[in-house]
Amino acid sequence: MKAKQRWVWSVLGVVVLCGWAVGLVQPKGVHAGKEPYKVGAVFAITGTASFLGEPEKKTAEMIRDEINSQGGINGHPLELIIYDDESDATKSALAVKKLIKTDQVPVIIGPTQSDASLAVVPIVEEAQVPLISCAASYKIVEPVAERRWVFKVAGSDKHVVGKMYDYMKAKGISKIGIMTASTGFGASGREELLRLAPEYGITVLADERYGPKDTDLTAQLTKMREAKVEAIVNWSVGPTQVLAVKGWRDLRMENIPLYQSHGFGSRKNLELAGNAAEGVLLPLARVNVGPLLPDTHPQKKVIMAYTEAYEKKYNEPVSSFGGHAWDALHLAVAALKAVGPDPAKIRDFLENTQGFVGQHGIFNFSPQDHNGLSKDDLEMVVVKNGDWALAPW
Amino acid sequence: MGDFFYGAAWLQYALGGITIGAIYALVAIGYNIIYNVTEIINFAQGEFVMLGGLFGVFYHQTCGLPLAPAVFSAVLTVGVVGLFLERYVIRRARHATVLSMIIVTIAFSILLKGGAMLAWGKDPHRLPAFSGTGAFLWHGVAVQPQALWVLGISALVVGILTVFFRKSFYGKAMLACADNPNAARLVGIPVRTMVMLSFVLSATVGAVAGAAICPITLMEYDRGALLGLKGFGAAVLGGLGQFSGALVAGLLLGLSESFCAGYLSSGYKDAVALVLLMLALFFKPEGLFGSKEAAGLKRF
């Protein structure tokens, strides 16, 4: 009898506590009465791509709280419905269906990864709900004729390669060797490096691939040296890009500049590579190098505001990926503010957005371009004294 | 002639191949120790290597121990993990067939990998080199001092183990357990202790390899599977249970990978190990150094 009573009391206690907690976290400063504007989000918060999805989720939640504490969107509170796809394209598709059918959101941001984004394209096209993807592959928004409802905020590989080749041309480099990992990321980079080379008058003398878990890259680097290349491009993520830097330094190949993909743009890589990374060049989105930008730069203010707020709230450095979520959610919010929660109007608004100042660049969308970025939205960065610095042109 | 040697690409390929080959050999030796005593193929061997590196990082960076004691503690800790695997997992399943036990080791390896991911995260980690920093030039070829450490440690481990199993009382007792556990028990050999010893020894060797390569290759939670696979290839190629065979096969594997990457295409590098393994299984299933009669007696 006594045990049963205790049970009842503890259950009651938990219920009361939960109610109190919900009451506490309810957004303040929003006029009660106006119905909330919903935005759906699908991120890879757990699983293999969690290092991408987690900062995206944190950024989105931070922005929601900011907007709601400032009175919401035209007085309507912002309701963010976030689902975790566990880095799995199938679960992404399910989450998007749920957002459309059950939650009936007028606009969706995410998914985090390219394969997941490609998997959900047919779903949003059929349901006619605009989607702003945070993934990189250009196939997500091309051909535009079949992707009327899909936008993306991450730059494409062709922008990164274009920026790199521009810099090489300025430095008088025309013969290069490329090393790419045999992953989706590496293969896509390799394709663009080879495709764009003739356009910039660059010859690829050596084209080497390696596995994402390889432990030694000195053979590939030696081959580059034998081929007498004037610069080396390494395109991978994870430990292999640090191995490439270490091998390059150990083989005394400093006279052949080493370019890395934008995948190298994490401070963790600088820590792991230590002194060996001095002089490594890479194109990076401006969100990673906010403090280095001149004060007159139009993006400086938004990037610094985001960087400071994020670092204060979560006590970790900002990443490109969180920047994607910032761009996607702020675009969605701008659309909701202008045209209200109507999917078709939001789509038209997004397609005609010009000069939107975001973390990854100044977006200029058009009916022919659902990405809105160009290679000029990247900065060439060099590793100097263990930190990023803008590369001298 | 001088030009043939000086700064030649082939010399650089060979050096890279020998270094990575020595690592494969150490992994292969880990397989062999347990196989020699129990006929179990321990598929958690690659994870022992991974743990060796990551515990080294833990003791050196998190606990702030100097490098030598940190590596020593890491090796001991992984030895304890090996002990745990035998005492609480394998021994409880002792009535199962050899094949079931092999599957148990696969489960254990997944457990270790998941645990390492939770404990160390997904980023790679690095230990400082054991001596000196940066490479030096020798005959125009860049040599990492750490590569010499890896080679030296591999040679030492092979030497000690060969003597241990051939000459020492305990080593012979361990071998006897593999040949016929019942007969071994009849002549008074504590079979269980010997099996436990083999797991501890094998985990220790794996951890030594992990700590030694961490400065060169970095280490992260999911590195174990590929190293384990390559090491298994070397173990089979050299003849399961043969220590010198494992060393030669490991070096052969490393060299052929490196030359393939250098002269053919690096895209085919990983296929080399598997092709060599298949060729061995087709034409000389007992391995380069194994004897046919001995192979016929084995259960697995």
XYZ file of C-alpha atoms in Angstrom:
693
model
C 0.000 0.000 0.000
C 2.697 2.396 1.086
C 4.854 1.522 -1.954
C 1.957 2.170 -4.290
C 1.300 5.532 -2.717
C 4.911 6.508 -3.136
C 4.657 5.566 -6.831
C 1.646 7.750 -7.363
C 3.319 10.676 -5.634
C 6.544 10.379 -7.595
C 4.732 10.163 -10.933
C 2.707 13.214 -9.975
C 5.864 15.002 -8.971
C 7.535 14.284 -12.327
C 4.471 15.515 -14.208
C 4.387 18.755 -12.231
C 8.130 19.240 -12.738
C 7.821 18.701 -16.501
C 4.979 21.192 -16.730
C 7.035 23.714 -14.797
C 10.073 23.150 -17.041
C 8.009 23.581 -20.207
C 6.532 26.745 -18.773
C 10.046 28.011 -18.101
C 11.451 27.401 -21.578
C 8.460 28.901 -23.329
C 9.692 31.803 -25.448
C 9.427 35.177 -23.782
C 8.633 38.452 -25.419
C 6.236 36.941 -27.931
C 2.678 38.172 -28.074
C 0.478 35.328 -27.099
C -2.354 34.778 -29.488
C -0.612 34.994 -32.860
C -0.059 31.497 -34.183
C 3.569 30.408 -34.594
C 5.341 30.212 -37.953
C 6.766 26.734 -38.434
C 10.105 25.886 -40.026
C 11.068 22.222 -40.461
C 14.718 21.116 -40.170
C 16.483 17.813 -40.843
C 20.072 17.523 -39.647
C 22.523 14.652 -39.154
C 22.789 15.240 -35.420
C 24.069 11.735 -34.656
C 25.877 9.138 -36.774
C 28.931 9.506 -38.969
C 28.167 13.076 -40.062
C 27.354 14.363 -36.592
C 30.339 16.722 -36.715
C 28.411 18.536 -39.474
C 24.900 18.217 -38.105
C 25.525 19.135 -34.506
C 26.761 22.700 -35.090
C 23.868 23.122 -37.538
C 21.335 22.151 -34.909
C 22.969 24.351 -32.267
C 23.054 27.312 -34.645
C 19.422 26.879 -35.646
C 18.301 26.692 -32.004
C 20.339 29.750 -31.118
C 18.766 31.763 -33.955
C 15.266 30.625 -32.964
C 15.808 31.855 -29.410
C 17.224 35.154 -30.678
C 14.290 35.771 -32.994
C 11.689 34.835 -30.406
C 13.249 37.002 -27.718
C 13.064 39.918 -30.158
C 9.357 39.487 -30.728
C 9.262 36.792 -33.400
C 8.548 37.241 -37.109
C 6.032 40.088 -37.469
C 4.809 39.111 -34.018
C 4.489 35.405 -34.822
C 6.785 33.213 -32.733
C 9.142 30.983 -34.728
C 8.562 27.281 -34.133
C 11.483 25.130 -35.216
C 10.770 21.420 -35.692
C 14.104 19.581 -35.857
C 14.491 15.906 -36.788
C 17.693 13.872 -36.597
C 18.291 11.715 -39.685
C 21.167 9.814 -37.967
C 23.340 10.458 -41.066
C 21.092 8.102 -43.016
C 19.482 9.166 -46.309
C 16.486 6.861 -45.797
C 15.695 8.406 -42.428
C 16.116 11.837 -43.983
C 13.411 11.014 -46.507
C 11.092 9.802 -43.739
C 11.707 12.937 -41.679
C 10.939 15.205 -44.642
C 7.701 13.308 -45.348
C 6.721 13.685 -41.715
C 7.457 17.420 -41.775
C 5.260 17.848 -44.835
C 2.358 15.541 -43.929
C 2.141 15.683 -40.129
C 3.746 18.968 -39.147
C 2.653 20.767 -42.332
C 5.596 23.144 -42.409
C 5.736 25.723 -45.232
C 9.549 25.533 -45.611
C 12.275 23.004 -44.728
C 15.991 23.547 -44.038
C 18.572 20.734 -44.378
C 19.380 17.888 -44.807
C 23.022 18.045 -43.822
C 24.553 15.658 -46.371
C 24.537 15.506 -50.156
C 23.170 11.970 -50.503
C 20.351 12.718 -48.072
C 19.534 15.961 -49.897
C 19.414 14.155 -53.233
C 17.098 11.552 -51.709
C 14.553 14.136 -50.539
C 14.490 16.211 -53.759
C 11.677 14.164 -55.409
C 9.608 14.309 -52.215
C 9.609 18.107 -51.901
C 9.165 18.523 -55.662
C 6.034 16.414 -55.496
C 4.671 18.036 -52.343
C 5.655 21.513 -53.618
C 7.331 22.633 -50.398
C 10.514 24.721 -50.653
C 13.682 23.096 -49.271
C 16.941 24.876 -48.464
C 19.662 22.211 -48.353
C 22.854 22.627 -46.303
C 24.852 20.149 -48.431
C 27.437 20.855 -51.121
C 26.828 18.725 -54.243
C 25.780 20.820 -57.260
C 23.475 17.982 -58.323
C 21.070 19.005 -55.546
C 20.002 22.122 -57.468
C 20.814 21.151 -61.052
C 19.181 20.946 -63.533
C 17.139 23.857 -62.153
C 14.195 23.055 -64.428
C 13.624 19.836 -62.434
C 14.519 21.403 -59.098
C 11.992 24.202 -58.869
C 11.497 23.840 -55.100
C 15.066 23.098 -54.047
C 17.734 25.630 -53.021
C 21.099 25.208 -51.346
C 23.306 27.479 -49.286
C 26.613 25.562 -49.345
C 29.084 26.520 -52.062
C 29.889 24.020 -54.795
C 33.223 22.306 -55.433
C 33.496 24.226 -58.663
C 33.719 27.491 -56.687
C 36.502 26.096 -54.513
C 38.427 24.783 -57.521
C 37.841 28.037 -59.424
C 39.233 30.109 -56.548
C 42.251 27.800 -56.239
C 43.007 27.931 -59.981
C 42.609 31.735 -60.016
C 45.244 31.955 -57.297
C 47.565 29.541 -59.091
C 47.260 31.577 -62.280
C 48.119 34.722 -60.367
C 51.228 32.933 -59.056
C 52.212 31.661 -62.512
C 51.583 27.995 -61.780
C 50.392 25.884 -64.696
C 51.500 22.285 -64.004
C 49.927 20.599 -61.004
C 49.490 17.201 -59.410
C 46.288 16.209 -57.633
C 45.769 13.716 -54.794
C 42.209 12.801 -53.888
C 40.628 10.414 -51.406
C 38.429 7.660 -52.830
C 35.343 8.956 -50.999
C 32.329 10.861 -52.328
C 33.967 14.115 -51.245
C 37.292 13.278 -52.884
C 35.741 11.918 -56.087
C 33.612 15.012 -56.553
C 36.640 17.260 -56.011
C 38.699 15.228 -58.478
C 35.995 15.500 -61.123
C 35.925 19.305 -60.834
C 39.710 19.648 -60.657
C 40.078 17.721 -63.925
C 37.075 19.342 -65.612
C 38.034 22.957 -64.896
C 41.810 22.644 -65.461
C 41.785 23.359 -69.256
C 39.531 26.393 -68.715
C 42.231 28.012 -66.560
C 45.153 26.821 -68.717
C 46.311 24.308 -66.113
C 47.752 20.864 -66.904
C 47.280 18.003 -64.447
C 50.512 15.987 -64.629
C 49.774 13.489 -61.868
C 46.405 12.214 -60.668
C 46.621 10.005 -57.574
C 43.898 8.479 -55.427
C 44.083 6.895 -51.996
C 41.803 5.307 -49.423
C 40.245 7.398 -46.640
C 41.950 5.223 -44.002
C 45.398 5.115 -45.604
C 48.291 5.453 -43.200
C 51.043 6.629 -45.520
C 51.021 9.087 -48.415
C 54.767 9.403 -49.062
C 54.518 7.189 -52.170
C 51.955 9.505 -53.783
C 53.934 12.598 -52.821
C 57.173 11.127 -54.184
C 55.383 10.468 -57.439
C 54.317 14.124 -57.568
C 57.940 15.176 -57.110
C 59.066 12.814 -59.860
C 56.424 14.280 -62.194
C 57.981 17.751 -61.603
C 54.710 19.466 -60.724
C 54.653 23.128 -59.699
C 51.914 22.707 -57.097
C 50.062 19.865 -55.364
C 46.362 19.809 -54.579
C 45.142 17.426 -51.885
C 41.387 16.846 -51.633
C 40.159 14.817 -48.651
C 38.686 15.030 -45.165
C 39.855 13.380 -41.956
C 43.359 12.262 -40.977
C 44.666 11.806 -44.529
C 44.840 15.560 -45.054
C 47.104 15.854 -42.028
C 49.214 12.936 -43.307
C 49.576 14.747 -46.639
C 50.907 17.828 -44.842
C 53.325 15.815 -42.711
C 54.580 13.787 -45.675
C 55.032 16.947 -47.744
C 57.150 18.473 -44.968
C 59.153 15.289 -44.260
C 60.030 14.846 -47.922
C 61.312 18.465 -47.947
C 58.914 19.470 -50.691
C 58.291 23.014 -49.376
C 59.392 24.424 -52.761
C 56.246 22.857 -54.276
C 53.280 24.668 -52.693
C 50.614 22.408 -51.174
C 46.960 23.359 -51.667
C 44.234 21.718 -49.612
C 40.501 21.612 -50.202
C 38.134 23.623 -47.987
C 37.850 20.396 -45.939
C 41.104 21.373 -44.197
C 39.424 24.435 -42.675
C 39.241 23.238 -39.070
C 41.520 24.311 -36.254
C 41.807 20.690 -35.162
C 43.807 20.016 -38.329
C 46.213 22.838 -37.508
C 46.735 21.386 -34.039
C 47.382 17.894 -35.406
C 49.734 19.024 -38.152
C 51.625 21.437 -35.867
C 54.507 23.312 -37.487
C 54.307 21.143 -40.591
C 51.266 23.044 -41.852
C 53.069 26.398 -42.261
C 52.502 27.704 -45.770
C 49.643 25.359 -46.722
C 47.099 27.176 -48.914
C 43.351 26.650 -49.103
C 40.184 28.456 -50.174
C 37.845 29.020 -47.229
C 34.426 30.517 -46.669
C 34.560 33.889 -44.902
C 32.669 32.570 -41.873
C 35.876 30.761 -40.833
C 38.037 33.861 -40.981
C 35.686 36.566 -39.678
C 38.276 38.452 -37.580
C 40.677 38.675 -40.558
C 38.241 40.472 -42.840
C 38.601 44.247 -43.319
C 35.992 46.247 -41.404
C 34.576 47.585 -44.636
C 33.630 44.124 -45.867
C 29.818 43.783 -46.045
C 29.880 40.322 -44.433
C 32.108 41.319 -41.510
C 29.270 42.479 -39.265
C 27.006 39.412 -39.616
C 29.930 37.010 -39.322
C 31.320 38.652 -36.191
C 27.864 38.800 -34.589
C 27.294 35.091 -35.254
C 30.830 34.101 -34.211
C 30.621 35.955 -30.900
C 27.108 34.765 -30.037
C 27.876 31.137 -30.911
C 31.203 31.008 -29.099
C 29.691 32.619 -26.025
C 26.709 30.263 -25.930
C 28.365 26.948 -26.754
C 32.004 27.619 -25.851
C 33.347 26.122 -29.092
C 34.598 27.753 -32.301
C 32.197 28.356 -35.190
C 32.427 26.059 -38.208
C 31.433 26.318 -41.867
C 28.602 23.893 -41.177
C 26.915 26.010 -38.525
C 27.229 28.846 -41.029
C 25.160 26.850 -43.536
C 22.353 26.491 -40.988
C 22.571 30.243 -40.277
C 22.192 31.062 -43.967
C 19.354 28.565 -44.517
C 17.319 29.562 -41.480
C 17.760 33.307 -41.991
C 16.689 32.947 -45.631
C 13.603 31.048 -44.510
C 12.852 33.664 -41.854
C 13.300 36.504 -44.368
C 10.811 34.776 -46.653
C 8.295 34.210 -43.842
C 8.618 37.835 -42.829
C 7.953 39.058 -46.383
C 5.242 36.684 -47.597
C 3.951 34.655 -44.644
C 3.666 30.859 -44.351
C 2.693 30.071 -47.946
C 5.004 27.506 -49.619
C 4.541 28.811 -53.173
C 5.126 32.436 -52.204
C 8.190 31.457 -50.133
C 9.621 29.663 -53.159
C 9.133 32.686 -55.400
C 10.596 34.978 -52.754
C 13.714 32.788 -52.396
C 14.221 32.545 -56.151
C 14.220 36.334 -56.455
C 16.352 37.085 -53.389
C 19.288 39.324 -54.305
C 22.168 40.583 -52.196
C 21.315 38.547 -49.084
C 24.333 38.954 -46.792
C 25.002 35.597 -45.126
C 27.824 33.710 -43.452
C 29.033 32.003 -46.625
C 28.722 34.909 -49.007
C 26.352 37.350 -50.589
C 23.558 35.273 -52.086
C 22.099 36.246 -55.459
C 19.456 33.709 -56.436
C 17.791 33.612 -59.843
C 15.574 31.222 -61.797
C 18.789 29.805 -63.324
C 20.798 29.633 -60.095
C 19.398 28.122 -56.899
C 22.712 28.337 -55.061
C 23.375 32.044 -55.367
C 27.098 31.863 -54.503
C 30.197 32.282 -56.668
C 33.921 31.666 -56.309
C 34.291 35.291 -55.184
C 32.543 34.378 -51.941
C 35.640 32.436 -50.881
C 38.948 33.725 -49.529
C 42.367 32.233 -50.246
C 43.867 31.446 -46.840
C 47.403 30.473 -45.853
C 48.569 28.851 -42.617
C 50.857 31.288 -40.830
C 52.245 30.905 -37.289
C 49.770 28.097 -36.607
C 46.755 30.214 -37.551
C 44.831 31.270 -40.642
C 45.913 34.384 -42.536
C 44.634 35.878 -45.777
C 46.974 34.789 -48.582
C 48.783 37.642 -50.358
C 47.810 37.844 -54.046
C 75.636 3.852 -59.541
C 75.552 6.733 -57.102
C 72.784 8.282 -59.109
C 70.849 5.043 -58.980
C 70.763 5.276 -55.218
C 70.864 8.997 -54.530
C 67.457 10.472 -53.852
C 65.863 7.840 -56.043
C 62.104 7.509 -55.983
C 62.279 3.740 -55.638
C 64.275 4.047 -52.454
C 61.639 6.367 -51.013
C 58.867 3.931 -51.994
C 60.794 1.053 -50.435
C 61.272 2.928 -47.196
C 57.563 3.782 -46.946
C 56.687 0.184 -47.791
C 58.985 -1.307 -45.172
C 57.616 0.970 -42.451
C 53.988 0.205 -43.149
C 54.908 -3.468 -43.692
C 56.468 -3.670 -40.232
C 53.167 -2.474 -38.782
C 51.243 -5.151 -40.686
C 53.747 -7.681 -39.398
C 53.148 -6.661 -35.772
C 49.398 -7.022 -36.237
C 49.923 -10.399 -37.898
C 52.044 -11.535 -34.966
C 49.198 -10.646 -32.623
C 46.909 -12.956 -34.581
C 49.525 -15.686 -34.505
C 50.023 -15.692 -30.743
C 46.373 -16.370 -30.003
C 46.056 -18.746 -32.940
C 49.053 -20.735 -31.763
C 47.479 -21.407 -28.398
C 43.750 -21.596 -29.093
C 43.296 -21.788 -32.886
C 41.035 -18.757 -32.516
C 41.433 -15.899 -35.010
C 40.973 -12.876 -32.805
C 39.340 -10.236 -34.971
C 39.641 -7.673 -32.186
C 43.389 -7.538 -32.926
C 43.069 -4.351 -34.977
C 41.204 -2.696 -32.105
C 44.080 -3.529 -29.722
C 46.332 -1.529 -32.048
C 43.863 1.350 -32.079
C 43.552 1.260 -28.279
C 47.330 1.191 -27.879
C 47.617 4.461 -29.757
C 44.652 6.137 -28.106
C 45.599 5.109 -24.545
C 49.086 6.457 -25.281
C 47.459 9.774 -26.160
C 45.305 9.571 -23.029
C 48.219 8.985 -20.642
C 50.519 11.466 -22.354
C 48.163 14.357 -23.001
C 45.312 13.958 -20.544
C 47.258 12.582 -17.584
C 50.426 14.483 -18.483
C 52.839 11.544 -18.087
C 56.172 11.730 -19.959
C 56.187 9.794 -23.216
C 57.965 6.604 -22.136
C 55.820 5.890 -19.034
C 52.725 6.891 -21.011
C 53.436 4.325 -23.709
C 54.286 1.727 -21.079
C 51.009 2.375 -19.221
C 49.075 2.243 -22.472
C 50.554 -1.148 -23.298
C 49.720 -2.421 -19.807
C 46.154 -1.102 -20.004
C 45.516 -2.778 -23.328
C 47.022 -5.958 -21.865
C 44.321 -5.745 -19.190
C 41.692 -5.323 -21.927
C 43.019 -8.527 -23.530
C 42.824 -10.247 -20.138
C 39.244 -9.069 -19.789
C 38.363 -10.414 -23.231
C 39.670 -13.852 -22.324
C 38.525 -14.055 -18.715
C 34.992 -12.696 -19.054
C 34.070 -13.314 -22.679
C 36.001 -16.166 -24.279
C 36.181 -18.338 -21.154
C 32.447 -18.125 -20.613
C 31.951 -19.443 -24.138
C 34.564 -22.183 -23.811
C 32.221 -24.976 -24.851
C 31.435 -23.217 -28.111
C 33.175 -24.156 -31.351
C 36.221 -22.278 -32.576
C 34.065 -20.575 -35.206
C 31.619 -19.240 -32.593
C 34.517 -17.858 -30.577
C 35.812 -16.067 -33.668
C 32.409 -14.462 -34.029
C 32.535 -13.486 -30.350
C 35.805 -11.649 -31.027
C 34.133 -9.738 -33.867
C 31.412 -8.637 -31.457
C 34.051 -7.577 -28.948
C 35.858 -5.547 -31.607
C 32.646 -3.643 -32.396
C 32.231 -2.990 -28.682
C 35.781 -1.645 -28.387
C 35.352 0.546 -31.446
C 32.097 2.018 -30.144
C 33.596 2.558 -26.699
C 36.628 4.300 -28.185
C 34.345 6.560 -30.218
C 32.508 7.626 -27.059
C 35.691 8.087 -25.051
C 37.933 9.833 -27.595
C 35.466 11.220 -30.128
C 35.801 10.905 -33.859
C 38.770 13.191 -34.412
C 42.210 11.724 -34.989
C 44.796 12.062 -32.217
C 48.552 12.262 -32.306
C 51.483 11.327 -30.066
C 54.808 13.143 -30.389
C 57.634 11.177 -32.062
C 59.680 9.016 -29.679
C 62.903 10.824 -30.560
C 63.668 13.916 -32.590
C 61.234 15.757 -34.750
C 61.003 15.924 -38.494
C 62.746 13.780 -41.028
C 66.433 13.686 -41.945
C 67.876 13.104 -45.389
C 69.840 9.952 -46.068
C 71.126 9.411 -49.603
C 68.652 12.088 -50.681
C 65.778 10.122 -49.202
C 63.680 11.485 -46.363
C 63.709 9.197 -43.329
C 61.451 9.660 -40.322
C 63.200 8.671 -37.076
C 59.892 7.210 -35.935
C 59.985 4.779 -38.880
C 63.274 3.445 -37.512
C 61.607 3.011 -34.124
C 58.796 1.031 -35.724
C 61.267 -1.202 -37.558
C 63.416 -1.715 -34.457
C 60.447 -2.529 -32.258
C 59.068 -5.014 -34.807
C 62.390 -6.809 -35.086
C 62.717 -6.932 -31.318
C 59.205 -8.307 -30.812
C 59.698 -11.009 -33.455
C 63.030 -12.008 -31.948
C 61.745 -12.207 -28.391
C 58.612 -14.129 -29.321
C 60.470 -16.649 -31.470
C 62.866 -17.388 -28.632
C 60.009 -17.454 -26.127
C 57.973 -20.017 -28.030
C 60.890 -22.152 -29.175
C 63.067 -22.209 -26.087
C 61.232 -21.220 -22.948
C 59.218 -23.568 -20.762
C 56.094 -21.385 -20.851
C 56.280 -20.916 -24.591
C 56.442 -24.633 -25.219
C 53.583 -25.191 -22.795
C 51.496 -22.663 -24.697
C 52.163 -24.420 -27.994
C 51.216 -27.731 -26.459
C 47.803 -26.346 -25.546
C 47.112 -25.656 -29.182
C 48.162 -29.086 -30.427
C 46.042 -31.001 -27.979
C 44.452 -29.278 -24.984
C 43.416 -32.539 -23.314
C 46.863 -34.082 -23.570
C 48.363 -30.837 -22.344
C 46.098 -30.900 -19.324
C 47.066 -34.540 -18.629
C 50.752 -33.700 -18.450
C 49.971 -30.925 -15.980
C 49.884 -27.778 -18.106
C 47.372 -25.226 -16.787
C 45.617 -24.737 -20.117
C 43.373 -21.901 -18.964
C 46.292 -19.860 -17.679
C 48.110 -20.402 -20.944
C 45.132 -19.248 -22.990
C 44.794 -16.159 -20.822
C 48.493 -15.476 -21.184
C 48.183 -15.672 -24.966
C 45.423 -13.061 -25.035
C 47.367 -10.706 -22.768
C 50.527 -11.161 -24.842
C 48.686 -10.571 -28.095
C 46.941 -7.444 -26.793
C 50.300 -6.171 -25.574
C 51.959 -6.662 -28.958
C 49.031 -4.911 -30.648
C 49.263 -1.988 -28.236
C 53.016 -1.651 -28.823
C 52.323 -1.420 -32.551
C 49.585 1.158 -31.985
C 51.714 3.391 -29.793
C 54.669 3.135 -32.179
C 52.741 4.149 -35.293
C 50.601 6.846 -33.679
C 53.217 9.597 -34.263
C 53.394 8.720 -37.983
C 49.850 7.880 -38.950
C 47.727 9.501 -36.211
C 45.066 7.317 -34.616
C 41.312 7.466 -34.468
C 38.578 5.173 -33.255
C 37.836 3.350 -36.520
C 41.398 2.733 -37.701
C 41.479 -0.786 -36.237
C 39.397 -2.601 -38.857
C 41.622 -1.851 -41.855
C 44.867 -2.524 -39.948
C 43.317 -5.742 -38.685
C 42.412 -6.800 -42.224
C 45.849 -6.096 -43.653
C 47.474 -7.803 -40.673
C 45.263 -10.837 -41.183
C 46.352 -10.932 -44.822
C 49.972 -10.921 -43.713
C 49.311 -13.640 -41.120
C 47.722 -15.964 -43.670
C 50.291 -15.183 -46.336
C 53.124 -15.984 -43.970
C 51.443 -19.131 -42.702
C 49.236 -18.878 -39.631
C 51.253 -19.303 -36.480
C 54.664 -18.528 -38.021
C 56.361 -15.477 -36.492
C 59.133 -15.084 -39.032
C 56.596 -15.818 -41.750
C 54.429 -12.978 -40.496
C 57.367 -10.592 -40.557
C 58.375 -11.478 -44.120
C 54.772 -11.472 -45.365
C 54.031 -8.157 -43.653
C 57.056 -6.506 -45.258
C 56.161 -8.037 -48.623
C 52.653 -6.670 -48.344
C 53.830 -3.196 -47.357
C 56.421 -3.093 -50.148
C 54.036 -4.256 -52.844
C 51.454 -1.683 -51.718
C 53.994 1.109 -51.781
C 55.432 0.163 -55.195
C 51.950 -0.269 -56.598
C 51.058 3.230 -55.433
C 54.311 4.559 -56.871
C 54.461 2.877 -60.272
C 50.898 1.816 -61.063
C 48.061 3.724 -59.492
C 47.465 4.422 -55.827
C 43.803 3.598 -56.433
C 44.692 -0.094 -56.663
C 46.865 -0.090 -53.559
C 44.362 -1.710 -51.224
C 43.536 -4.367 -53.793
C 47.151 -5.578 -53.678
C 46.804 -6.987 -50.174
C 43.640 -8.853 -51.081
C 45.045 -10.182 -54.361
C 48.141 -11.479 -52.559
C 45.907 -13.072 -49.947
C 43.789 -14.771 -52.600
C 46.829 -16.010 -54.516
C 48.178 -17.480 -51.300
C 44.892 -19.203 -50.560
C 44.694 -20.622 -54.106
C 48.227 -21.892 -54.548
C 49.719 -22.303 -51.107
C 46.923 -22.327 -48.530
C 49.321 -23.160 -45.723
C 51.157 -19.895 -46.345
C 54.694 -19.132 -47.487
C 56.313 -20.621 -44.416
C 53.735 -23.024 -43.092
C 54.104 -26.740 -43.575
C 51.411 -28.719 -45.309
C 51.316 -31.501 -42.736
C 50.936 -29.103 -39.838
C 48.146 -27.299 -41.683
C 46.351 -30.604 -42.188
C 46.181 -31.160 -38.443
C 44.579 -27.821 -37.655
C 40.877 -27.508 -37.086
C 40.637 -24.119 -38.666
